[in-house]
Structure formats: structure tokens, C-alpha cells
mmCIF file of C-alpha atoms and ligand atoms in Angstrom:
data_model
loop_
_atom_site.group_PDB
_atom_site.id
_atom_site.type_symbol
_atom_site.label_atom_id
_atom_site.label_comp_id
_atom_site.label_asym_id
_atom_site.label_seq_id
_atom_site.Cartn_x
_atom_site.Cartn_y
_atom_site.Cartn_z
ATOM 1 C CA MET A 1 -21.561 4.156 -9.669
ATOM 2 C CA TYR A 2 -18.608 6.447 -9.118
ATOM 3 C CA PRO A 3 -18.998 9.559 -11.321
ATOM 4 C CA ASN A 4 -15.802 8.982 -13.326
ATOM 5 C CA ASP A 5 -16.273 5.266 -13.530
ATOM 6 C CA SER A 6 -16.273 4.952 -17.269
ATOM 7 C CA LYS A 7 -14.113 2.579 -19.260
ATOM 8 C CA GLU A 8 -12.394 5.504 -21.026
ATOM 9 C CA ASN A 9 -11.144 6.784 -17.712
ATOM 10 C CA TRP A 10 -9.069 3.652 -17.319
ATOM 11 C CA PHE A 11 -6.651 4.805 -19.937
ATOM 12 C CA ARG A 12 -5.479 8.337 -20.483
ATOM 13 C CA GLY A 13 -2.766 7.726 -23.047
ATOM 14 C CA GLN A 14 0.470 9.656 -22.978
ATOM 15 C CA GLY A 15 -1.155 13.048 -22.377
ATOM 16 C CA ASN A 16 1.568 15.653 -21.906
ATOM 17 C CA TRP A 17 4.080 13.341 -23.557
ATOM 18 C CA ALA A 18 2.012 12.491 -26.633
ATOM 19 C CA ASP A 19 5.011 13.049 -28.941
ATOM 20 C CA VAL A 20 7.256 10.543 -27.148
ATOM 21 C CA PRO A 21 7.587 7.285 -29.120
ATOM 22 C CA ALA A 22 5.595 4.513 -27.468
ATOM 23 C CA GLU A 23 8.615 2.292 -26.954
ATOM 24 C CA GLN A 24 10.296 5.011 -24.889
ATOM 25 C CA TRP A 25 7.129 5.743 -22.962
ATOM 26 C CA ASN A 26 6.779 2.052 -22.168
ATOM 27 C CA ASP A 27 10.383 1.750 -21.044
ATOM 28 C CA TRP A 28 10.638 2.022 -17.260
ATOM 29 C CA LYS A 29 14.105 3.515 -17.458
ATOM 30 C CA TRP A 30 12.809 6.308 -19.695
ATOM 31 C CA GLN A 31 10.053 6.952 -17.145
ATOM 32 C CA LEU A 32 12.625 7.193 -14.348
ATOM 33 C CA ARG A 33 14.968 9.446 -16.301
ATOM 34 C CA ASN A 34 12.126 11.797 -17.155
ATOM 35 C CA ARG A 35 10.641 12.140 -13.698
ATOM 36 C CA LEU A 36 9.459 15.562 -12.605
ATOM 37 C CA THR A 37 11.719 16.550 -9.748
ATOM 38 C CA THR A 38 11.791 20.352 -9.580
ATOM 39 C CA LEU A 39 9.455 23.286 -9.272
ATOM 40 C CA ASP A 40 10.264 24.172 -12.901
ATOM 41 C CA ASP A 41 9.317 20.697 -14.072
ATOM 42 C CA LEU A 42 5.959 20.953 -12.349
ATOM 43 C CA GLU A 43 5.247 24.449 -13.609
ATOM 44 C CA ARG A 44 5.827 23.409 -17.180
ATOM 45 C CA TYR A 45 2.644 21.339 -17.035
ATOM 46 C CA LEU A 46 0.602 22.630 -14.150
ATOM 47 C CA ASP A 47 -0.538 25.951 -12.691
ATOM 48 C CA LEU A 48 0.603 25.515 -9.131
ATOM 49 C CA THR A 49 -1.107 27.187 -6.204
ATOM 50 C CA LEU A 50 1.022 29.390 -3.931
ATOM 51 C CA ASP A 51 0.775 26.674 -1.320
ATOM 52 C CA GLU A 52 2.168 24.094 -3.749
ATOM 53 C CA ARG A 53 4.934 26.424 -4.957
ATOM 54 C CA ALA A 54 6.116 26.873 -1.397
ATOM 55 C CA GLY A 55 5.852 23.129 -0.857
ATOM 56 C CA ALA A 56 7.880 22.307 -3.965
ATOM 57 C CA LEU A 57 10.608 24.730 -2.918
ATOM 58 C CA HIS A 58 10.986 23.087 0.470
ATOM 59 C CA ALA A 59 10.334 19.501 -0.524
ATOM 60 C CA ASN A 60 13.879 18.385 -0.988
ATOM 61 C CA LYS A 61 14.727 19.118 2.637
ATOM 62 C CA LYS A 62 12.143 16.644 3.819
ATOM 63 C CA LEU A 63 11.285 14.070 1.189
ATOM 64 C CA ALA A 64 12.501 14.334 -2.380
ATOM 65 C CA LEU A 65 10.080 15.440 -5.066
ATOM 66 C CA ALA A 66 9.767 12.956 -7.912
ATOM 67 C CA ILE A 67 6.821 11.950 -10.099
ATOM 68 C CA THR A 68 6.934 9.637 -13.092
ATOM 69 C CA PRO A 69 5.421 11.078 -16.306
ATOM 70 C CA TYR A 70 3.019 8.121 -16.345
ATOM 71 C CA PHE A 71 1.632 8.952 -12.898
ATOM 72 C CA PHE A 72 1.704 12.715 -13.429
ATOM 73 C CA ASN A 73 -0.531 12.229 -16.461
ATOM 74 C CA LEU A 74 -3.307 10.994 -14.198
ATOM 75 C CA ILE A 75 -3.646 14.481 -12.708
ATOM 76 C CA ASP A 76 -6.537 16.541 -14.014
ATOM 77 C CA PRO A 77 -4.781 19.921 -14.446
ATOM 78 C CA SER A 78 -8.027 21.853 -14.111
ATOM 79 C CA ASP A 79 -8.670 20.523 -10.611
ATOM 80 C CA GLN A 80 -6.638 21.976 -7.749
ATOM 81 C CA ASN A 81 -8.032 19.298 -5.462
ATOM 82 C CA ASP A 82 -7.243 16.436 -7.791
ATOM 83 C CA PRO A 83 -6.689 13.262 -5.724
ATOM 84 C CA ILE A 84 -3.500 12.285 -7.572
ATOM 85 C CA ARG A 85 -2.117 15.780 -7.184
ATOM 86 C CA GLN A 86 -2.655 15.698 -3.390
ATOM 87 C CA GLN A 87 -0.579 12.549 -3.090
ATOM 88 C CA VAL A 88 2.568 13.610 -4.921
ATOM 89 C CA ILE A 89 2.717 17.405 -5.145
ATOM 90 C CA PRO A 90 4.137 18.904 -1.961
ATOM 91 C CA LYS A 91 2.344 21.598 0.028
ATOM 92 C CA LYS A 92 3.587 24.146 2.506
ATOM 93 C CA GLY A 93 1.974 22.148 5.306
ATOM 94 C CA GLU A 94 4.830 19.639 5.046
ATOM 95 C CA THR A 95 7.120 22.102 6.758
ATOM 96 C CA ALA A 96 4.790 22.500 9.743
ATOM 97 C CA VAL A 97 5.110 20.172 12.694
ATOM 98 C CA ALA A 98 2.049 19.483 14.828
ATOM 99 C CA PRO A 99 2.656 18.557 18.487
ATOM 100 C CA GLU A 100 1.464 14.978 18.047
ATOM 101 C CA GLU A 101 3.714 14.349 15.050
ATOM 102 C CA LEU A 102 6.880 12.274 15.053
ATOM 103 C CA LEU A 103 9.807 11.591 12.753
ATOM 104 C CA ASP A 104 9.456 7.856 13.347
ATOM 105 C CA PRO A 105 5.718 7.689 14.022
ATOM 106 C CA VAL A 106 5.391 3.934 14.395
ATOM 107 C CA GLY A 107 8.582 3.418 16.364
ATOM 108 C CA GLU A 108 10.564 1.394 13.855
ATOM 109 C CA GLU A 109 13.961 2.513 15.092
ATOM 110 C CA GLY A 110 13.398 0.885 18.477
ATOM 111 C CA THR A 111 12.846 -2.546 16.941
ATOM 112 C CA SER A 112 15.665 -2.517 14.416
ATOM 113 C CA PRO A 113 18.346 -5.032 15.453
ATOM 114 C CA VAL A 114 20.498 -4.438 12.345
ATOM 115 C CA PRO A 115 20.212 -1.684 9.729
ATOM 116 C CA GLY A 116 17.327 -2.404 7.364
ATOM 117 C CA ILE A 117 15.590 -4.990 9.570
ATOM 118 C CA VAL A 118 12.543 -4.133 11.664
ATOM 119 C CA HIS A 119 11.655 -7.038 13.918
ATOM 120 C CA ARG A 120 8.540 -6.055 15.831
ATOM 121 C CA TYR A 121 6.380 -9.146 15.526
ATOM 122 C CA PRO A 122 7.907 -12.400 16.751
ATOM 123 C CA ASP A 123 7.531 -14.401 13.547
ATOM 124 C CA ARG A 124 8.099 -11.852 10.810
ATOM 125 C CA VAL A 125 10.424 -9.060 9.781
ATOM 126 C CA LEU A 126 10.365 -6.008 7.607
ATOM 127 C CA PHE A 127 13.441 -5.994 5.386
ATOM 128 C CA LEU A 128 14.184 -2.506 4.020
ATOM 129 C CA VAL A 129 16.290 -3.045 0.935
ATOM 130 C CA THR A 130 16.461 0.455 -0.515
ATOM 131 C CA ASP A 131 15.605 4.046 0.381
ATOM 132 C CA ARG A 132 14.503 4.985 -3.148
ATOM 133 C CA CYS A 133 11.056 4.998 -4.759
ATOM 134 C CA ALA A 134 9.842 5.627 -8.296
ATOM 135 C CA ALA A 135 7.870 8.607 -6.999
ATOM 136 C CA TYR A 136 7.395 9.960 -3.497
ATOM 137 C CA CYS A 137 4.161 10.024 -1.519
ATOM 138 C CA ARG A 138 3.943 13.197 0.505
ATOM 139 C CA TYR A 139 2.606 11.321 3.527
ATOM 140 C CA CYS A 140 5.259 8.596 3.548
ATOM 141 C CA THR A 141 5.621 6.979 6.971
ATOM 142 C CA ARG A 142 9.293 6.420 6.340
ATOM 143 C CA SER A 143 10.106 9.879 5.045
ATOM 144 C CA ARG A 144 12.789 10.064 7.744
ATOM 145 C CA LEU A 145 14.900 7.757 5.600
ATOM 146 C CA VAL A 146 13.160 7.417 2.230
ATOM 147 C CA SER A 147 14.847 9.438 -0.552
ATOM 148 C CA ASN A 148 17.591 10.383 1.908
ATOM 149 C CA ALA A 149 16.516 14.043 1.974
ATOM 150 C CA GLN A 150 16.996 14.243 5.753
ATOM 151 C CA ASP A 151 20.599 13.045 5.955
ATOM 152 C CA TYR A 152 19.532 9.803 7.583
ATOM 153 C CA ASN A 153 22.249 8.083 5.587
ATOM 154 C CA PHE A 154 20.475 4.818 5.052
ATOM 155 C CA HIS A 155 22.728 2.285 3.400
ATOM 156 C CA PRO A 156 20.837 -0.913 2.970
ATOM 157 C CA GLU A 157 23.149 -3.815 3.592
ATOM 158 C CA TYR A 158 21.394 -6.861 2.279
ATOM 159 C CA GLU A 159 24.027 -9.200 3.533
ATOM 160 C CA SER A 160 23.680 -8.224 7.194
ATOM 161 C CA GLY A 161 19.890 -8.325 6.839
ATOM 162 C CA LEU A 162 20.024 -11.768 5.245
ATOM 163 C CA GLU A 163 22.436 -12.954 7.916
ATOM 164 C CA TYR A 164 20.084 -11.732 10.656
ATOM 165 C CA ILE A 165 17.228 -13.698 9.098
ATOM 166 C CA ARG A 166 19.393 -16.814 8.753
ATOM 167 C CA GLN A 167 20.298 -16.590 12.440
ATOM 168 C CA HIS A 168 16.691 -16.216 13.594
ATOM 169 C CA PRO A 169 14.736 -19.427 13.059
ATOM 170 C CA GLU A 170 11.586 -17.819 14.460
ATOM 171 C CA VAL A 171 11.339 -15.626 11.348
ATOM 172 C CA ARG A 172 8.951 -17.426 9.011
ATOM 173 C CA ASP A 173 7.759 -14.365 7.093
ATOM 174 C CA VAL A 174 9.897 -11.727 5.369
ATOM 175 C CA LEU A 175 8.418 -8.542 3.983
ATOM 176 C CA LEU A 176 10.671 -6.720 1.527
ATOM 177 C CA SER A 177 10.045 -3.008 1.666
ATOM 178 C CA GLY A 178 11.910 0.270 1.652
ATOM 179 C CA GLY A 179 11.748 2.523 -0.294
ATOM 180 C CA ASP A 180 10.570 0.407 -3.124
ATOM 181 C CA PRO A 181 12.222 -3.006 -3.585
ATOM 182 C CA LEU A 182 11.222 -3.168 -7.244
ATOM 183 C CA LEU A 183 13.630 -0.328 -8.020
ATOM 184 C CA LEU A 184 16.452 -2.798 -7.492
ATOM 185 C CA SER A 185 17.832 -4.424 -10.611
ATOM 186 C CA ASP A 186 16.526 -7.812 -11.678
ATOM 187 C CA LYS A 187 19.893 -9.240 -10.717
ATOM 188 C CA LYS A 188 19.763 -7.957 -7.140
ATOM 189 C CA LEU A 189 16.164 -9.038 -6.676
ATOM 190 C CA ASP A 190 16.970 -12.463 -8.033
ATOM 191 C CA HIS A 191 19.864 -12.687 -5.586
ATOM 192 C CA ILE A 192 17.896 -11.538 -2.519
ATOM 193 C CA LEU A 193 14.890 -13.736 -3.266
ATOM 194 C CA GLY A 194 17.169 -16.683 -3.999
ATOM 195 C CA GLU A 195 19.025 -16.234 -0.709
ATOM 196 C CA LEU A 196 15.765 -15.955 1.222
ATOM 197 C CA ARG A 197 14.419 -19.104 -0.419
ATOM 198 C CA LYS A 198 17.499 -21.002 0.709
ATOM 199 C CA ILE A 199 16.661 -20.313 4.363
ATOM 200 C CA PRO A 200 14.636 -23.316 5.530
ATOM 201 C CA HIS A 201 12.621 -21.453 8.185
ATOM 202 C CA VAL A 202 11.471 -18.690 5.802
ATOM 203 C CA GLU A 203 8.067 -19.886 4.669
ATOM 204 C CA PHE A 204 6.504 -16.742 3.363
ATOM 205 C CA ILE A 205 8.052 -13.981 1.242
ATOM 206 C CA ARG A 206 6.221 -10.845 0.252
ATOM 207 C CA ILE A 207 7.045 -7.515 -1.319
ATOM 208 C CA GLY A 208 5.464 -4.150 -0.541
ATOM 209 C CA SER A 209 5.693 -1.976 -3.643
ATOM 210 C CA ARG A 210 4.080 1.028 -5.224
ATOM 211 C CA ILE A 211 5.969 0.463 -8.474
ATOM 212 C CA PRO A 212 2.994 -1.151 -10.253
ATOM 213 C CA VAL A 213 1.121 2.101 -9.583
ATOM 214 C CA PHE A 214 3.881 4.659 -10.215
ATOM 215 C CA LEU A 215 5.829 2.760 -12.841
ATOM 216 C CA PRO A 216 3.843 -0.196 -14.209
ATOM 217 C CA GLN A 217 6.372 -0.456 -17.049
ATOM 218 C CA ARG A 218 8.795 -1.961 -14.515
ATOM 219 C CA ILE A 219 6.662 -5.107 -14.342
ATOM 220 C CA THR A 220 8.455 -6.688 -17.257
ATOM 221 C CA PRO A 221 8.164 -10.329 -18.352
ATOM 222 C CA GLU A 222 11.756 -10.813 -17.109
ATOM 223 C CA LEU A 223 10.862 -9.541 -13.644
ATOM 224 C CA CYS A 224 7.807 -11.782 -13.589
ATOM 225 C CA GLU A 225 10.039 -14.750 -14.416
ATOM 226 C CA ILE A 226 12.055 -14.014 -11.276
ATOM 227 C CA PHE A 227 8.901 -14.089 -9.158
ATOM 228 C CA LYS A 228 7.857 -17.308 -10.819
ATOM 229 C CA LYS A 229 11.247 -18.868 -10.181
ATOM 230 C CA HIS A 230 11.271 -18.040 -6.461
ATOM 231 C CA GLY A 231 7.522 -18.234 -5.940
ATOM 232 C CA PRO A 232 5.216 -18.059 -4.278
ATOM 233 C CA ILE A 233 6.044 -14.391 -3.804
ATOM 234 C CA TRP A 234 3.122 -12.334 -2.521
ATOM 235 C CA MET A 235 2.826 -8.642 -3.250
ATOM 236 C CA SER A 236 1.036 -5.721 -1.661
ATOM 237 C CA ILE A 237 0.577 -2.795 -3.971
ATOM 238 C CA HIS A 238 -0.507 0.678 -2.851
ATOM 239 C CA VAL A 239 -3.469 2.248 -4.632
ATOM 240 C CA ASN A 240 -5.403 5.044 -2.954
ATOM 241 C CA HIS A 241 -7.863 6.317 -5.524
ATOM 242 C CA PRO A 242 -9.886 4.762 -8.378
ATOM 243 C CA THR A 243 -8.176 7.069 -10.909
ATOM 244 C CA GLU A 244 -4.976 5.093 -10.328
ATOM 245 C CA CYS A 245 -6.659 1.961 -11.656
ATOM 246 C CA THR A 246 -5.666 2.448 -15.276
ATOM 247 C CA GLN A 247 -5.596 -0.143 -18.013
ATOM 248 C CA THR A 248 -1.791 -0.033 -17.744
ATOM 249 C CA LEU A 249 -1.908 -0.941 -14.048
ATOM 250 C CA LYS A 250 -4.468 -3.617 -14.779
ATOM 251 C CA ASP A 251 -2.159 -5.145 -17.394
ATOM 252 C CA ALA A 252 0.764 -5.083 -14.959
ATOM 253 C CA CYS A 253 -1.348 -6.809 -12.288
ATOM 254 C CA GLU A 254 -2.320 -9.405 -14.820
ATOM 255 C CA ARG A 255 1.305 -10.141 -15.648
ATOM 256 C CA LEU A 256 2.038 -10.539 -11.941
ATOM 257 C CA ALA A 257 -0.998 -12.719 -11.363
ATOM 258 C CA TYR A 258 -0.078 -14.946 -14.302
ATOM 259 C CA ALA A 259 3.383 -15.324 -12.773
ATOM 260 C CA GLY A 260 1.663 -16.694 -9.684
ATOM 261 C CA VAL A 261 1.947 -13.586 -7.502
ATOM 262 C CA PRO A 262 -1.092 -13.152 -5.235
ATOM 263 C CA LEU A 263 -1.887 -9.445 -5.012
ATOM 264 C CA GLY A 264 -3.162 -7.370 -2.113
ATOM 265 C CA ASN A 265 -3.614 -3.647 -1.748
ATOM 266 C CA GLN A 266 -2.772 -1.242 1.030
ATOM 267 C CA SER A 267 -4.402 2.184 0.997
ATOM 268 C CA VAL A 268 -3.799 5.118 3.264
ATOM 269 C CA LEU A 269 -6.833 7.108 4.281
ATOM 270 C CA LEU A 270 -6.092 10.642 3.094
ATOM 271 C CA ARG A 271 -8.073 13.812 3.436
ATOM 272 C CA GLY A 272 -9.434 15.017 0.111
ATOM 273 C CA VAL A 273 -8.154 11.906 -1.660
ATOM 274 C CA ASN A 274 -10.186 8.907 -0.584
ATOM 275 C CA ASP A 275 -11.982 9.888 2.613
ATOM 276 C CA SER A 276 -15.450 9.074 1.365
ATOM 277 C CA ALA A 277 -17.345 5.809 1.202
ATOM 278 C CA GLU A 278 -18.249 6.427 -2.426
ATOM 279 C CA THR A 279 -14.612 6.810 -3.514
ATOM 280 C CA MET A 280 -13.473 3.826 -1.464
ATOM 281 C CA LYS A 281 -16.216 1.661 -2.864
ATOM 282 C CA ALA A 282 -15.244 2.547 -6.436
ATOM 283 C CA LEU A 283 -11.618 1.842 -5.568
ATOM 284 C CA VAL A 284 -12.161 -1.588 -4.021
ATOM 285 C CA HIS A 285 -14.420 -2.654 -6.868
ATOM 286 C CA ARG A 286 -11.801 -1.729 -9.430
ATOM 287 C CA LEU A 287 -9.145 -3.516 -7.407
ATOM 288 C CA LEU A 288 -11.120 -6.741 -7.514
ATOM 289 C CA MET A 289 -11.486 -6.371 -11.263
ATOM 290 C CA MET A 290 -7.687 -6.127 -11.449
ATOM 291 C CA ARG A 291 -7.261 -9.342 -9.369
ATOM 292 C CA VAL A 292 -6.168 -7.358 -6.338
ATOM 293 C CA ARG A 293 -7.627 -8.115 -2.924
ATOM 294 C CA PRO A 294 -7.914 -5.032 -0.656
ATOM 295 C CA TYR A 295 -5.773 -5.870 2.409
ATOM 296 C CA TYR A 296 -5.300 -2.892 4.726
ATOM 297 C CA LEU A 297 -6.716 0.594 4.931
ATOM 298 C CA TYR A 298 -4.323 2.582 7.106
ATOM 299 C CA GLN A 299 -5.121 5.520 9.246
ATOM 300 C CA CYS A 300 -2.414 8.015 8.189
ATOM 301 C CA ASP A 301 0.513 7.816 10.610
ATOM 302 C CA LEU A 302 1.471 10.867 12.659
ATOM 303 C CA ILE A 303 4.341 11.695 10.366
ATOM 304 C CA THR A 304 5.762 15.211 10.613
ATOM 305 C CA GLY A 305 4.104 17.649 8.219
ATOM 306 C CA SER A 306 1.108 15.426 7.444
ATOM 307 C CA ALA A 307 -1.672 17.271 9.295
ATOM 308 C CA HIS A 308 -3.164 18.609 6.054
ATOM 309 C CA LEU A 309 -3.573 15.069 4.738
ATOM 310 C CA ARG A 310 -4.782 13.272 7.837
ATOM 311 C CA THR A 311 -8.415 12.532 8.633
ATOM 312 C CA ASP A 312 -10.384 11.849 11.771
ATOM 313 C CA PRO A 313 -10.050 8.072 12.330
ATOM 314 C CA ARG A 314 -13.816 7.831 12.770
ATOM 315 C CA LYS A 315 -14.021 8.451 9.018
ATOM 316 C CA GLY A 316 -12.294 5.122 8.437
ATOM 317 C CA ILE A 317 -14.787 3.314 10.675
ATOM 318 C CA GLU A 318 -17.631 4.975 8.793
ATOM 319 C CA ILE A 319 -16.188 3.844 5.459
ATOM 320 C CA ILE A 320 -15.825 0.227 6.595
ATOM 321 C CA GLN A 321 -19.374 0.315 7.895
ATOM 322 C CA ALA A 322 -20.547 1.537 4.503
ATOM 323 C CA LEU A 323 -18.795 -1.398 2.828
ATOM 324 C CA ARG A 324 -19.432 -4.361 5.143
ATOM 325 C CA GLY A 325 -22.576 -6.141 4.030
ATOM 326 C CA HIS A 326 -23.113 -3.591 1.275
ATOM 327 C CA THR A 327 -20.559 -5.064 -1.081
ATOM 328 C CA THR A 328 -18.491 -8.195 -1.745
ATOM 329 C CA GLY A 329 -16.664 -9.385 1.346
ATOM 330 C CA TYR A 330 -13.453 -9.773 -0.659
ATOM 331 C CA ALA A 331 -13.573 -6.056 -1.419
ATOM 332 C CA ILE A 332 -13.323 -4.947 2.201
ATOM 333 C CA PRO A 333 -9.912 -4.070 3.622
ATOM 334 C CA GLN A 334 -9.090 -4.203 7.328
ATOM 335 C CA PHE A 335 -8.891 -0.681 8.713
ATOM 336 C CA VAL A 336 -5.871 -0.356 11.022
ATOM 337 C CA ILE A 337 -4.029 2.191 13.089
ATOM 338 C CA ASP A 338 -0.331 1.555 13.413
ATOM 339 C CA ALA A 339 -0.096 2.442 17.083
ATOM 340 C CA PRO A 340 2.038 5.561 17.599
ATOM 341 C CA GLY A 341 5.327 4.762 19.279
ATOM 342 C CA GLY A 342 5.588 1.136 18.174
ATOM 343 C CA GLY A 343 2.554 -0.890 19.274
ATOM 344 C CA GLY A 344 2.034 -2.412 15.855
ATOM 345 C CA LYS A 345 -1.086 -2.517 13.720
ATOM 346 C CA VAL A 346 -4.347 -2.498 15.620
ATOM 347 C CA PRO A 347 -7.566 -3.432 13.796
ATOM 348 C CA ILE A 348 -10.207 -0.743 14.133
ATOM 349 C CA ASN A 349 -13.698 -2.001 13.429
ATOM 350 C CA PRO A 350 -17.245 -0.726 13.483
ATOM 351 C CA ASP A 351 -18.975 -2.082 16.536
ATOM 352 C CA TYR A 352 -21.397 -4.827 15.581
ATOM 353 C CA ILE A 353 -21.637 -6.166 19.123
ATOM 354 C CA LYS A 354 -24.433 -4.482 21.028
ATOM 355 C CA GLU A 355 -23.781 -6.394 24.232
ATOM 356 C CA ILE A 356 -22.660 -9.724 25.580
ATOM 357 C CA THR A 357 -25.181 -10.878 28.155
ATOM 358 C CA GLU A 358 -24.843 -13.861 30.467
ATOM 359 C CA ASP A 359 -25.942 -16.239 27.782
ATOM 360 C CA ALA A 360 -25.873 -14.544 24.426
ATOM 361 C CA ILE A 361 -24.045 -12.198 22.171
ATOM 362 C CA VAL A 362 -26.390 -9.495 20.983
ATOM 363 C CA MET A 363 -25.332 -8.048 17.668
ATOM 364 C CA ARG A 364 -26.398 -5.690 14.937
ATOM 365 C CA ASN A 365 -26.230 -6.625 11.287
ATOM 366 C CA PHE A 366 -25.210 -4.290 8.437
ATOM 367 C CA GLN A 367 -28.714 -2.812 8.378
ATOM 368 C CA GLY A 368 -28.689 -2.083 12.090
ATOM 369 C CA GLU A 369 -31.109 -4.878 12.966
ATOM 370 C CA GLU A 370 -30.567 -6.806 16.185
ATOM 371 C CA TYR A 371 -29.840 -10.517 16.397
ATOM 372 C CA SER A 372 -28.496 -12.746 19.123
ATOM 373 C CA TYR A 373 -26.501 -15.945 19.292
ATOM 374 C CA PRO A 374 -26.150 -18.130 22.428
ATOM 375 C CA LEU A 375 -22.760 -18.134 24.148
ATOM 376 C CA VAL A 376 -22.688 -21.866 24.882
ATOM 377 C CA ALA A 377 -24.627 -24.762 23.459
ATOM 378 C CA GLN A 378 -27.752 -25.169 25.568
ATOM 379 C CA ALA A 379 -27.441 -28.058 28.008
ATOM 380 C CA GLY A 380 -30.039 -30.763 27.536
ATOM 381 C CA ALA A 381 -30.538 -30.157 23.864
ATOM 382 C CA LYS A 382 -32.506 -33.119 22.573
ATOM 383 C CA LEU A 383 -30.543 -35.636 20.582
ATOM 384 C CA ASP A 384 -32.110 -37.183 17.550
ATOM 385 C CA LYS A 385 -32.509 -40.875 18.411
ATOM 386 C CA ASN A 386 -32.428 -41.850 14.762
ATOM 387 C CA ALA A 387 -29.188 -40.029 14.058
ATOM 388 C CA PRO A 388 -26.313 -42.314 13.013
ATOM 389 C CA GLU A 389 -23.470 -42.895 15.462
ATOM 390 C CA PRO A 390 -20.833 -40.187 15.141
ATOM 391 C CA VAL A 391 -17.909 -41.380 13.065
ATOM 392 C CA PRO A 392 -14.535 -40.877 14.774
ATOM 393 C CA LEU A 393 -12.266 -38.479 12.934
ATOM 394 C CA LEU A 394 -9.218 -40.006 11.331
ATOM 395 C CA VAL A 395 -6.035 -38.380 12.527
HETATM 396 C C1 PLP B 1 3.098 -4.136 8.859
HETATM 397 C C2 PLP B 1 4.256 -4.777 9.390
HETATM 398 C C3 PLP B 1 4.461 -6.148 9.222
HETATM 399 C C4 PLP B 1 3.473 -7.022 8.492
HETATM 400 O O1 PLP B 1 2.254 -7.102 9.169
HETATM 401 P P1 PLP B 1 1.075 -8.027 8.635
HETATM 402 O O2 PLP B 1 -0.093 -7.685 9.505
HETATM 403 O O3 PLP B 1 1.517 -9.434 8.780
HETATM 404 O O4 PLP B 1 0.850 -7.667 7.199
HETATM 405 C C5 PLP B 1 5.580 -6.701 9.771
HETATM 406 N N1 PLP B 1 6.476 -5.965 10.452
HETATM 407 C C6 PLP B 1 6.293 -4.642 10.646
HETATM 408 C C7 PLP B 1 7.305 -3.888 11.419
HETATM 409 C C8 PLP B 1 5.181 -4.000 10.115
HETATM 410 O O5 PLP B 1 5.025 -2.692 10.291
HETATM 411 S S1 SF4 B 2 6.057 4.343 -2.276
HETATM 412 FE FE1 SF4 B 2 5.943 3.749 -0.093
HETATM 413 S S2 SF4 B 2 7.994 4.075 0.706
HETATM 414 FE FE2 SF4 B 2 7.868 5.172 -1.251
HETATM 415 S S3 SF4 B 2 7.256 7.260 -0.721
HETATM 416 FE FE3 SF4 B 2 5.362 6.127 -1.138
HETATM 417 S S4 SF4 B 2 4.710 5.361 0.884
HETATM 418 FE FE4 SF4 B 2 6.882 5.958 1.079
#
């Protein structure tokens, strides 16, 4: 069991904001208005390290600083290495640029036919509908445009994006992303989802959002009605550490699930946050308990200023190896590297194949024991004379 895996840890109350009336605390607009966005805001509640002070001073030139009170409350102020803290409080390292790092690490610009659309895979597109998020992850792959701190000047134009999708019958899958699509008003979301549903070739609509984690209050009954109306809408949330699995998040996931939204999770492997098998195991178990199926575990992209958060990719392989066979299959995400420069997501797996000989595949199971399976059915296998005649399949 994970050391902090107690029921009490699932709910930390209002913490620093204990005197705020519950109805304000539970109002997503209050949470947004009261985000911590400056060095002063942070220092009111937390003793920052020198490294973090420097980071906070520079943050707004790279990726805006913003943390919702709800999410900030999950930080243990006595722990400088707190896993929530590492994700949202900037460090000086963000201003450094390692030689392998890129502004657009997975080459999205090269596959963007119109602003806001990334069309890398033949049958599906990424549709970036906003550059804003409820809070900002310091390792964000899209920090070149997200929060508009780098003068990228991203102006999402839904209409040209929608028009592109209408004109491309090969697009059967649309992934709304950003920024965070759930920051749009109910009205805009209703409009975009409605327009997408009208396109006959769009079979599958999904949303990538960290709002349930940063701002679970946004998952209102009204929003859920919109998903129900245009469903099935699938959603990938973004949880990195078991501490994020609060009762409040669990309730939000339940509302989504009851509205018919299948939930997946995408985590980013981050140094000092979740780069251990024990932490990952606690995380995926909690996700299942919240009706969320772990989907991808990403190797951290080579985004500029991320060296202090990145891990050796072999760590990811080790973590998957520690999960496969050792826990529920549903709990195991696919570890991927989004190939630098624009190759797309490549699955990275532990090697269970020892060798493929002329006639068999020789493999190792989760305990390292060897087994083999023949490559082709053996010729001359004896048929059972008493077996009934095969019944032709109906087509
Ligand atoms: C991740 C991604 C998708 C979705 O990939 P799936 O493996 O289907 O989840 C689509 N387009 C782009 C550009 C992506 O980066
Ligand atoms: S929520 Fe997503 S888009 Fe927004 S900062 Fe985090 S990783 Fe980037």
C-alpha cells in the first residue's frame, strides 16, 4: 500500500481558504478568480526556495503562472519536494535550454493545415480550441502557445477548424484540446460539439482536459447535460500523482461517468513526481476506483526548460514491467514517446520476447519464466474423427 493511501487523504477540505463560504469555494468561477498567479500570491502561503522564487519571477515570460486554490491546497507546505508543488510551481530550470530541447518538441507546427488543427494521423485530428488552462503545468508540451506568454498570438478560430473537418471525410476522430477546452463556456462547447456531431464522417469525439483535476467544480450538472446530449463524448483527464485523486475529483468523475462519458487518463512521467513503480501503482489503482482507465503514460517531451523534470525513459519501461502481471490489466497505461520532430506516439514496451526461432516465439512471463508458442499450426495435427462437421459461419 502507498504510504499516504488512507481514506482521509482523499479529502483535504478548504485548507488555506477555510473561511471562504462553501458555495463560493464550490463555484468554479470563484476558483478561477482567486487563482494564485504571482510570486506574492505564492509567498503568502508557502516558503519558497530560492530556485522557486527565481522561477516564479521568470515564469510569465515562458508559461503563465496560475494555480487554482483547490489544487494549491493539495500541496504539503512542509515538503519542498511535494509532487503537486513540482508540477505547478516554476523553477529556475525553466529558463535554461538544453541542446536537445525544442519549442515545438513533437513537431505540431509542421502538420497544422489551418490554425488550431493538427492533422498528423490520417484518420484523426487534434482541434485546439483555446490557449488557456485552469492552471499551468510547468512541463506543458504546448507551452509555446498555451497561456500566450511567448507572444505566439494563438487565436483559435473554431469556424475554420470546423470547416477543415467538414471538408476532410477521412477525419473520423476529433480530439478537442488546447489549452483546456472545458474553460470554454457551456454555450461554446454546446455549439462546437453540436457542429461536430452534424458532420456525418465524424464518428468519435473526445476531449483532453485537466479541468477535472485542477477545477473539478467546473464539472457541473449543466455541463454534463451537454455531454449527454452530444454523446458519446470520451474524455482523457490528466492525473500524475495519487494525491490528486481527491474525493472532489472522484465526485466529478462520477458525474461525468453518469452522463455517459467514458474516462481515460494520461500521465506524464516526471522526475520526483511519479517516477517510481510504487507511486504509479497507487495512482492507477485510485484511477480505477474513480472509474478512470489509465490510457497513456508519456515520456516527458523535450520541451525547452524541462530538463529538471524529465526522467530517463528506461524508468518508464521499468514501471510498466512492475505493473504488467502484477496488477489488474485495466490499470496499466501504454507507455509512449511522442517522437521528437513529429513522428507521432511510439509505444515503448518491456521486452517479453526472448527470441523468435524458426518455429516458435520464445517469451518471458511477468516473473521472468520462459515459455514458447509455435509460429504456425503444426502440419499433420491429428483430427478428432468423432468431432462434428464444422458449421459454416453465417455472413
Ligand atoms: C495524441 C495525438 C492524437 C491522438 O492519438 P491516439 O493515439 O489516437 O490517442 C491525435 N493527433 C495528434 C497530433 C496527437 O498528438
Ligand atoms: S493542462 Fe494540458 S495544456 Fe494546460 S498547461 Fe497542463 S499540460 Fe499544458
